[in-house]
Every structure is written in structure tokens, then in C-alpha cells.
């Protein structure tokens, strides 16, 4: 395993080329995107893609995103209709993944046997340089062990996957800190499968109506949302501002169980919601190493990237207050 540090704005071509060669010969490369670090493999090579699942301990029925360096590369792997074309031309590169009808060239390891495939063109200069140096799309989930917080720096990748990855391209901390927004464009109307780095408000400005995942039917359509993602070893209690503190079910009962002098807790409170998104996963990883009894996390509103932060917090806490309902 090698770690190569690059300048995020001007990544060394020899490092990028070595990375694309490793991918081309079936290896695994972790690389930064604007959202989180990805664990990449050649997306057209089924056996390379299988090694992603082994490295992460990921259930094989959870499909992967294919990453491309140019919108034109999508037509090789998916059917692109006019509406999808407009979205790609307007919002890419960026933290937005589109689910489209898959072409037969896509290995079933990528799609987990679905007839659709997820595609995304990231905006991070290191990711773009790498993807543009590859002659194939790169399948990449977040570069964490399955069930752990997504990695926002090379250190977190090393901790989780140091044993199984061939190269980590270290481009520093990621910008957004939460994964891409996933939008299903295979139906009559686009459906939001995962809130993420691209705000829902911006999506609606471009595509008009966007349906929210409601009920089991949509859940089945995005296999990843079925799994409880990250469950911290200590309880995570959600605090909703405007409600009295300590709020909701947890804290009062918990305090009753523990003699007050030994209660040690940390709170997740950030200056802005973008700082919250950027620091959330790293904070979760840090707090695991501290002897805390519980973690209190402030729940941001659904606005902008707050929707994604809220979603990740609620998944970690096993709470349902994250689901946004409309109409
Ligand atoms: O920001 C991101 O999206 C990062 C970076 C590395 O690009 N990647 C990422 O991948 O978060 P992953 O595998 O951790 O999450 C992909 C999500 C999962 O919830 C998966 O179920 C969903 O996308 N997905 C993939 N293919 C799909 C498909 N064909 N239909 C519905 N959902 C799909
Ligand atoms: Mg993930």
C-alpha cells in the first residue's frame, strides 16, 4: 500500500497516472472527491468491482456509483434522455448522482442486478484529473468499512481500509463532508433517493418537481438507504433547537440511570451548517476514541445541506425525525 500526497489544485501527473494504471490493472485506489473519499475500481471490470465489496465488507445487494470525468462518458453505461442531459449540463461537475437506465456494458457487480445505474461527475480537481486519465468509468463507494462514518481525509481511509487498498491519493480534507445527493431519473418524475451535498432547493430550480422518498417503495429503490449506516458505540441524542434542552426521549431517562458526577458527554455544535457537514463524520470518528457516555447533536433544519446532515445524524441515532414530509 502506498500513500501519495498531491496538491489538490494541481495534482502531480505521475501520481495520477500511476493511480489510473493501478485501476486499469484491477487494483483499488482511494481518492478524494468534493464530498468524501471514494474507494475506486475499474467500473467495467466485474472482478475488480467485487474486491471493493470484499474490502468494505459491503452487502453485495447495495449497488455502486460509476464516476466519470466528462458527461459524454455516461452514454457508454447509461441511457441519457433529454431531461437527464439538461441536469448533467447544468449541475455537473458536482455532488449530484443520477440514477439512469443501465446499458448492458455495466457489470452486475456494479448495479447489484438492478436495471439502473448510478452515475456522477465529481468536481474535485484530483478526482477529475484521475477520471479523465482513465479510459473507463470508476466504480466508487465511500472509502470506509461498511457501517462506519464516511472518510473525509486520507487518515480515515487508512484506518478503515489500509490493509486492502493499493494506493491512497491524499488530497487533504474534502470540501463538503457529506456524500452526493442521489436523484432517480428513471420514472415520470425525479425522486430524491438520498439528500446530500447538492441542495434539494437547487435541484428543484433546475428540474422542477422532485419527489421525496416516502414509504417502503422508494426505499426498496435505493438499497443503500435500507441499512442502518453508522451506529456510534455510545448513544447519540438529537437536540432540536427551539425545543427545551435536554429534548426528546433520550437524555432525561439516561441521566436518571447514571449518577450525575460520572456523566461525560460531548456536544456536536458548529458555527454554520456547512461547517457541520464538513466536520460531522470526522467528529464522529474522534468521539469514538473519547470516554464519553453520550453525544448530543444539534439537529439542523432541512434547509440546504442541512437536510443531508440531518439525515446522517438520524441514521446514526436510529431516529425517524429525519424524514422530510410534504403534501
Ligand atoms: O459522494 C458520494 O456519492 C460518494 C463519493 C465517493 O462519490 N460515494 C458514495 O457511494 O457515497 P456509496 O456507495 O457510499 O453510496 C451510494 C448510494 C447508496 O445509497 C446506493 O444504494 C445508491 O447510491 N445507489 C447506487 N446505485 C443505485 C441504483 N442503481 N439505484 C438506486 N440507488 C443506487
Ligand atoms: Mg457509503
Coordinates of C-alpha atoms and ligand atoms in Angstrom, one line a residue:
X1 CA 0.0 0.0 0.0
X2 CA 1.2 3.5 -0.9
X3 CA 0.0 6.9 0.2
X4 CA 0.8 9.7 -2.3
X5 CA 0.1 13.2 -1.2
X6 CA -0.8 15.6 -4.0
X7 CA -1.6 19.4 -4.3
X8 CA -5.4 19.4 -4.5
X9 CA -5.4 22.2 -7.1
X10 CA -2.6 20.9 -9.2
X11 CA -2.2 17.2 -8.6
X12 CA 1.1 15.6 -9.8
X13 CA 0.5 13.9 -13.2
X14 CA 2.8 11.0 -12.4
X15 CA 0.8 10.2 -9.3
X16 CA -2.5 10.5 -11.2
X17 CA -1.1 8.3 -13.9
X18 CA 0.1 5.6 -11.5
X19 CA -3.4 5.7 -9.9
X20 CA -5.1 5.1 -13.3
X21 CA -2.7 2.3 -14.2
X22 CA -3.5 0.5 -10.9
X23 CA -7.2 0.9 -11.6
X24 CA -6.7 -0.3 -15.2
X25 CA -5.0 -3.5 -13.9
X26 CA -7.8 -4.4 -11.5
X27 CA -6.5 -2.7 -8.3
X28 CA -8.1 -0.4 -5.7
X29 CA -7.4 3.3 -5.4
X30 CA -8.8 5.6 -2.8
X31 CA -9.1 9.2 -3.9
X32 CA -10.7 12.5 -2.7
X33 CA -13.9 13.9 -4.1
X34 CA -15.6 17.2 -3.1
X35 CA -18.0 15.1 -0.8
X36 CA -16.0 12.3 0.8
X37 CA -13.1 9.9 -0.2
X38 CA -14.1 7.2 -2.7
X39 CA -12.7 3.6 -3.0
X40 CA -12.3 3.2 -6.7
X41 CA -12.1 0.2 -9.1
X42 CA -12.4 -0.2 -12.9
X43 CA -16.2 0.1 -13.2
X44 CA -16.3 -2.2 -16.3
X45 CA -14.3 -5.0 -14.6
X46 CA -16.6 -7.1 -12.5
X47 CA -13.9 -8.9 -10.6
X48 CA -12.2 -5.6 -9.7
X49 CA -15.6 -4.3 -8.5
X50 CA -16.0 -7.4 -6.4
X51 CA -12.9 -6.6 -4.5
X52 CA -14.5 -3.3 -3.4
X53 CA -17.3 -5.2 -1.7
X54 CA -14.7 -7.5 0.0
X55 CA -12.6 -4.6 1.2
X56 CA -15.5 -2.8 2.7
X57 CA -17.5 -5.8 3.9
X58 CA -20.4 -4.3 1.9
X59 CA -23.5 -6.3 1.3
X60 CA -23.5 -7.3 -2.4
X61 CA -27.1 -6.1 -3.0
X62 CA -26.0 -2.5 -2.5
X63 CA -25.1 -1.0 -5.9
X64 CA -22.2 1.4 -6.6
X65 CA -21.9 4.8 -8.3
X66 CA -19.9 5.0 -11.6
X67 CA -17.8 8.1 -11.7
X68 CA -16.9 9.8 -14.9
X69 CA -14.6 12.6 -16.0
X70 CA -16.9 14.0 -18.7
X71 CA -20.7 14.0 -19.1
X72 CA -20.2 12.3 -22.6
X73 CA -18.7 9.2 -20.9
X74 CA -22.2 8.5 -19.4
X75 CA -23.7 7.3 -22.6
X76 CA -21.4 4.3 -22.6
X77 CA -23.0 3.0 -19.4
X78 CA -26.5 4.5 -19.3
X79 CA -29.4 5.8 -21.4
X80 CA -29.4 9.5 -21.3
X81 CA -32.7 11.2 -22.1
X82 CA -33.1 15.0 -22.7
X83 CA -34.1 15.7 -19.2
X84 CA -31.0 13.9 -17.8
X85 CA -28.9 15.7 -20.3
X86 CA -30.1 19.1 -19.1
X87 CA -29.4 18.2 -15.4
X88 CA -25.9 17.0 -16.3
X89 CA -25.1 20.1 -18.3
X90 CA -26.4 22.4 -15.6
X91 CA -25.3 20.8 -12.4
X92 CA -22.2 18.7 -13.2
X93 CA -19.5 18.5 -12.2
X94 CA -20.8 18.5 -8.6
X95 CA -22.2 16.5 -5.7
X96 CA -25.1 15.0 -7.6
X97 CA -25.6 11.4 -8.6
X98 CA -28.2 10.4 -11.2
X99 CA -29.8 7.0 -11.4
X100 CA -30.5 6.2 -15.1
X101 CA -31.4 3.1 -17.1
X102 CA -28.2 0.9 -17.4
X103 CA -26.6 -0.3 -20.6
X104 CA -25.6 -4.0 -20.9
X105 CA -21.9 -3.0 -20.7
X106 CA -22.3 -2.4 -16.9
X107 CA -21.3 -5.4 -14.8
X108 CA -24.0 -6.7 -12.5
X109 CA -21.5 -6.3 -9.6
X110 CA -22.0 -2.5 -10.1
X111 CA -25.8 -2.5 -10.4
X112 CA -26.3 -5.3 -7.9
X113 CA -28.6 -6.8 -10.5
X114 CA -30.8 -3.7 -11.0
X115 CA -31.7 -2.4 -14.4
X116 CA -30.5 1.0 -13.4
X117 CA -27.1 2.5 -12.8
X118 CA -26.0 5.5 -10.7
X119 CA -23.5 8.0 -12.3
X120 CA -21.7 11.0 -11.1
X121 CA -19.1 13.5 -12.3
X122 CA -17.3 15.0 -9.2
X123 CA -15.9 18.5 -9.2
X124 CA -12.8 17.8 -7.1
X125 CA -9.7 18.6 -9.2
X126 CA -7.9 15.4 -8.0
X127 CA -11.0 13.2 -8.8
X128 CA -11.4 14.9 -12.2
X129 CA -7.8 14.5 -13.1
X130 CA -7.9 10.8 -12.2
X131 CA -11.2 10.1 -14.0
X132 CA -10.0 11.9 -17.1
X133 CA -6.9 9.8 -17.2
X134 CA -8.9 6.6 -17.1
X135 CA -10.4 5.1 -20.2
X136 CA -13.2 3.6 -18.2
X137 CA -15.7 4.8 -15.5
X138 CA -14.6 4.3 -11.9
X139 CA -16.9 2.5 -9.5
X140 CA -16.5 4.0 -6.1
X141 CA -18.4 3.9 -2.9
X142 CA -17.3 5.9 0.1
X143 CA -13.9 4.6 1.3
X144 CA -15.0 3.4 4.7
X145 CA -15.6 -0.1 6.1
X146 CA -19.3 -0.8 5.8
X147 CA -21.2 0.7 8.7
X148 CA -18.6 3.3 9.6
X149 CA -18.7 7.1 9.0
X150 CA -17.6 8.1 5.5
X151 CA -14.0 9.2 5.4
X152 CA -13.3 12.9 4.9
X153 CA -9.5 12.6 4.9
X154 CA -6.8 10.1 4.0
X155 CA -6.2 9.2 7.6
X156 CA -9.7 7.8 8.0
X157 CA -9.3 5.8 4.8
X158 CA -6.0 4.4 6.2
X159 CA -7.7 3.4 9.4
X160 CA -10.5 1.5 7.7
X161 CA -9.0 0.2 4.5
X162 CA -5.2 0.4 4.9
X163 CA -4.9 -3.4 4.5
X164 CA -6.8 -3.7 1.3
X165 CA -6.3 -0.6 -0.8
X166 CA -3.3 -0.4 -3.3
X167 CA -2.9 3.4 -3.3
X168 CA -4.4 6.3 -1.3
X169 CA -4.2 9.6 -3.2
X170 CA -4.1 12.1 -0.3
X171 CA -5.6 15.4 -1.4
X172 CA -6.3 16.8 2.1
X173 CA -9.7 17.1 3.7
X174 CA -12.8 17.0 1.5
X175 CA -14.9 20.2 1.0
X176 CA -18.5 19.3 1.7
X177 CA -18.1 16.3 4.1
X178 CA -21.4 14.6 3.2
X179 CA -22.0 12.3 0.3
X180 CA -23.6 13.3 -3.0
X181 CA -27.3 13.8 -3.5
X182 CA -28.8 10.8 -5.3
X183 CA -31.7 11.5 -7.8
X184 CA -33.6 8.8 -9.5
X185 CA -34.4 10.0 -13.1
X186 CA -35.9 6.7 -14.4
X187 CA -39.5 7.5 -13.6
X188 CA -42.1 10.1 -14.7
X189 CA -40.8 12.5 -12.1
X190 CA -37.4 12.6 -10.5
X191 CA -37.2 11.1 -7.0
X192 CA -34.7 12.1 -4.3
X193 CA -33.2 8.9 -3.0
X194 CA -30.6 10.4 -0.7
X195 CA -30.2 14.0 0.4
X196 CA -26.6 15.1 0.0
X197 CA -24.1 17.8 -1.0
X198 CA -26.3 19.3 -3.7
X199 CA -29.3 21.1 -2.0
X200 CA -32.8 20.0 -2.9
X201 CA -33.7 23.7 -3.5
X202 CA -31.1 23.9 -6.2
X203 CA -32.3 20.7 -7.8
X204 CA -35.8 22.0 -7.9
X205 CA -34.7 25.2 -9.6
X206 CA -33.3 23.1 -12.4
X207 CA -35.6 20.1 -12.8
X208 CA -38.8 21.5 -11.3
X209 CA -40.8 18.9 -9.3
X210 CA -38.7 16.4 -7.2
X211 CA -40.5 13.8 -5.2
X212 CA -39.2 12.8 -1.8
X213 CA -38.7 9.2 -0.8
X214 CA -41.9 8.2 1.0
X215 CA -42.6 4.8 2.3
X216 CA -41.1 1.4 1.5
X217 CA -41.5 1.5 -2.2
X218 CA -38.9 4.2 -2.7
X219 CA -36.7 2.7 0.0
X220 CA -36.5 -0.5 -2.0
X221 CA -35.3 1.5 -4.9
X222 CA -32.2 2.8 -3.2
X223 CA -30.8 -0.3 -1.4
X224 CA -28.3 1.8 0.5
X225 CA -30.9 3.7 2.4
X226 CA -32.2 0.4 3.9
X227 CA -29.1 -0.2 6.0
X228 CA -28.5 1.5 9.3
X229 CA -25.4 3.3 8.4
X230 CA -23.3 4.3 11.3
X231 CA -24.2 3.5 14.8
X232 CA -21.9 5.1 17.3
X233 CA -20.7 3.0 20.2
X234 CA -22.1 5.5 22.6
X235 CA -25.7 6.8 22.4
X236 CA -26.2 9.8 20.1
X237 CA -29.0 12.0 21.3
X238 CA -30.6 14.5 19.0
X239 CA -31.3 18.0 20.2
X240 CA -33.7 20.1 18.2
X241 CA -33.2 23.8 18.8
X242 CA -36.4 25.6 19.8
X243 CA -37.3 22.5 21.9
X244 CA -36.3 22.6 25.6
X245 CA -32.9 21.1 26.3
X246 CA -32.5 18.2 27.1
X247 CA -35.0 17.4 24.4
X248 CA -36.9 14.4 23.3
X249 CA -36.9 10.9 24.6
X250 CA -33.3 10.2 25.5
X251 CA -31.5 12.5 27.8
X252 CA -33.8 12.7 30.8
X253 CA -34.1 8.9 31.1
X254 CA -30.4 8.5 30.5
X255 CA -29.4 11.0 33.2
X256 CA -31.6 9.2 35.6
X257 CA -29.7 6.0 35.1
X258 CA -26.2 7.4 35.7
X259 CA -25.0 9.2 38.8
X260 CA -24.5 12.8 37.7
X261 CA -20.8 13.2 38.5
X262 CA -19.7 10.5 36.1
X263 CA -21.8 11.7 33.1
X264 CA -19.4 12.8 30.5
X265 CA -20.8 14.0 27.2
X266 CA -19.8 15.9 24.2
X267 CA -22.0 18.0 22.0
X268 CA -21.8 18.5 18.3
X269 CA -22.5 22.2 17.7
X270 CA -21.0 24.0 14.7
X271 CA -21.0 27.7 13.7
X272 CA -22.7 27.1 10.4
X273 CA -24.5 24.2 8.7
X274 CA -21.7 23.9 6.1
X275 CA -19.1 23.6 8.8
X276 CA -21.4 21.0 10.4
X277 CA -21.5 19.0 7.2
X278 CA -17.7 19.3 6.8
X279 CA -16.9 18.2 10.3
X280 CA -19.6 15.7 11.1
X281 CA -18.0 12.4 10.1
X282 CA -14.6 13.4 11.5
X283 CA -16.2 14.4 14.8
X284 CA -17.9 11.0 15.0
X285 CA -14.7 9.2 14.4
X286 CA -12.9 11.4 17.1
X287 CA -15.6 11.0 19.7
X288 CA -15.3 7.2 19.4
X289 CA -11.9 7.5 20.9
X290 CA -13.1 9.5 23.9
X291 CA -14.5 8.1 27.1
X292 CA -17.9 9.8 26.7
X293 CA -21.2 8.5 28.0
X294 CA -23.2 10.0 25.2
X295 CA -23.1 12.5 22.4
X296 CA -25.6 15.3 22.0
X297 CA -26.0 16.5 18.4
X298 CA -27.9 19.6 17.4
X299 CA -30.3 18.9 14.5
X300 CA -30.1 21.5 11.8
X301 CA -33.2 22.4 9.7
X302 CA -34.0 20.8 6.4
X303 CA -32.7 23.8 4.5
X304 CA -29.8 23.4 2.0
X305 CA -27.1 21.0 3.1
X306 CA -28.9 20.8 6.5
X307 CA -31.2 18.1 5.0
X308 CA -28.2 15.8 4.4
X309 CA -26.7 16.5 7.9
X310 CA -30.0 15.8 9.5
X311 CA -30.4 12.6 7.5
X312 CA -26.9 11.3 8.5
X313 CA -27.5 12.2 12.2
X314 CA -30.8 10.5 12.3
X315 CA -29.5 7.3 10.7
X316 CA -26.7 7.3 13.3
X317 CA -29.2 7.8 16.1
X318 CA -31.7 5.3 14.7
X319 CA -34.3 8.0 14.8
X320 CA -37.1 8.8 12.4
X321 CA -37.2 12.6 12.8
X322 CA -35.1 12.9 9.7
X323 CA -37.7 12.1 7.1
X324 CA -39.0 15.2 5.4
X325 CA -42.6 15.1 4.5
X326 CA -44.5 17.2 2.1
X327 CA -48.0 17.5 0.8
Ligands
LIG1 O1 -20.5 11.4 -2.7 C1 -20.7 10.2 -3.0 O2 -21.7 9.8 -3.6 C2 -19.5 9.2 -2.6 C3 -18.3 9.6 -3.5 C4 -17.2 8.7 -3.3 O3 -18.7 9.8 -4.8 N1 -20.0 7.9 -2.9 C5 -20.9 7.3 -2.2 O4 -21.1 6.0 -2.6 O5 -21.5 7.8 -1.2 P1 -21.9 4.9 -1.6 O6 -21.7 3.6 -2.3 O7 -21.4 5.0 -0.3 O8 -23.4 5.4 -1.8 C6 -24.1 5.2 -3.0 C7 -25.6 5.3 -2.8 C8 -26.1 4.1 -2.0 O9 -27.1 4.5 -1.1 C9 -26.6 3.1 -3.1 O10 -27.6 2.3 -2.6 C10 -27.2 4.2 -4.1 O11 -26.2 5.2 -4.1 N2 -27.2 3.6 -5.4 C11 -26.2 3.2 -6.2 N3 -26.7 2.7 -7.4 C12 -28.0 2.8 -7.4 C13 -29.1 2.4 -8.3 N4 -28.9 1.9 -9.4 N5 -30.4 2.7 -7.9 C14 -30.6 3.3 -6.7 N6 -29.7 3.6 -5.8 C15 -28.4 3.4 -6.1
LIG2 MG1 -21.2 4.9 1.8

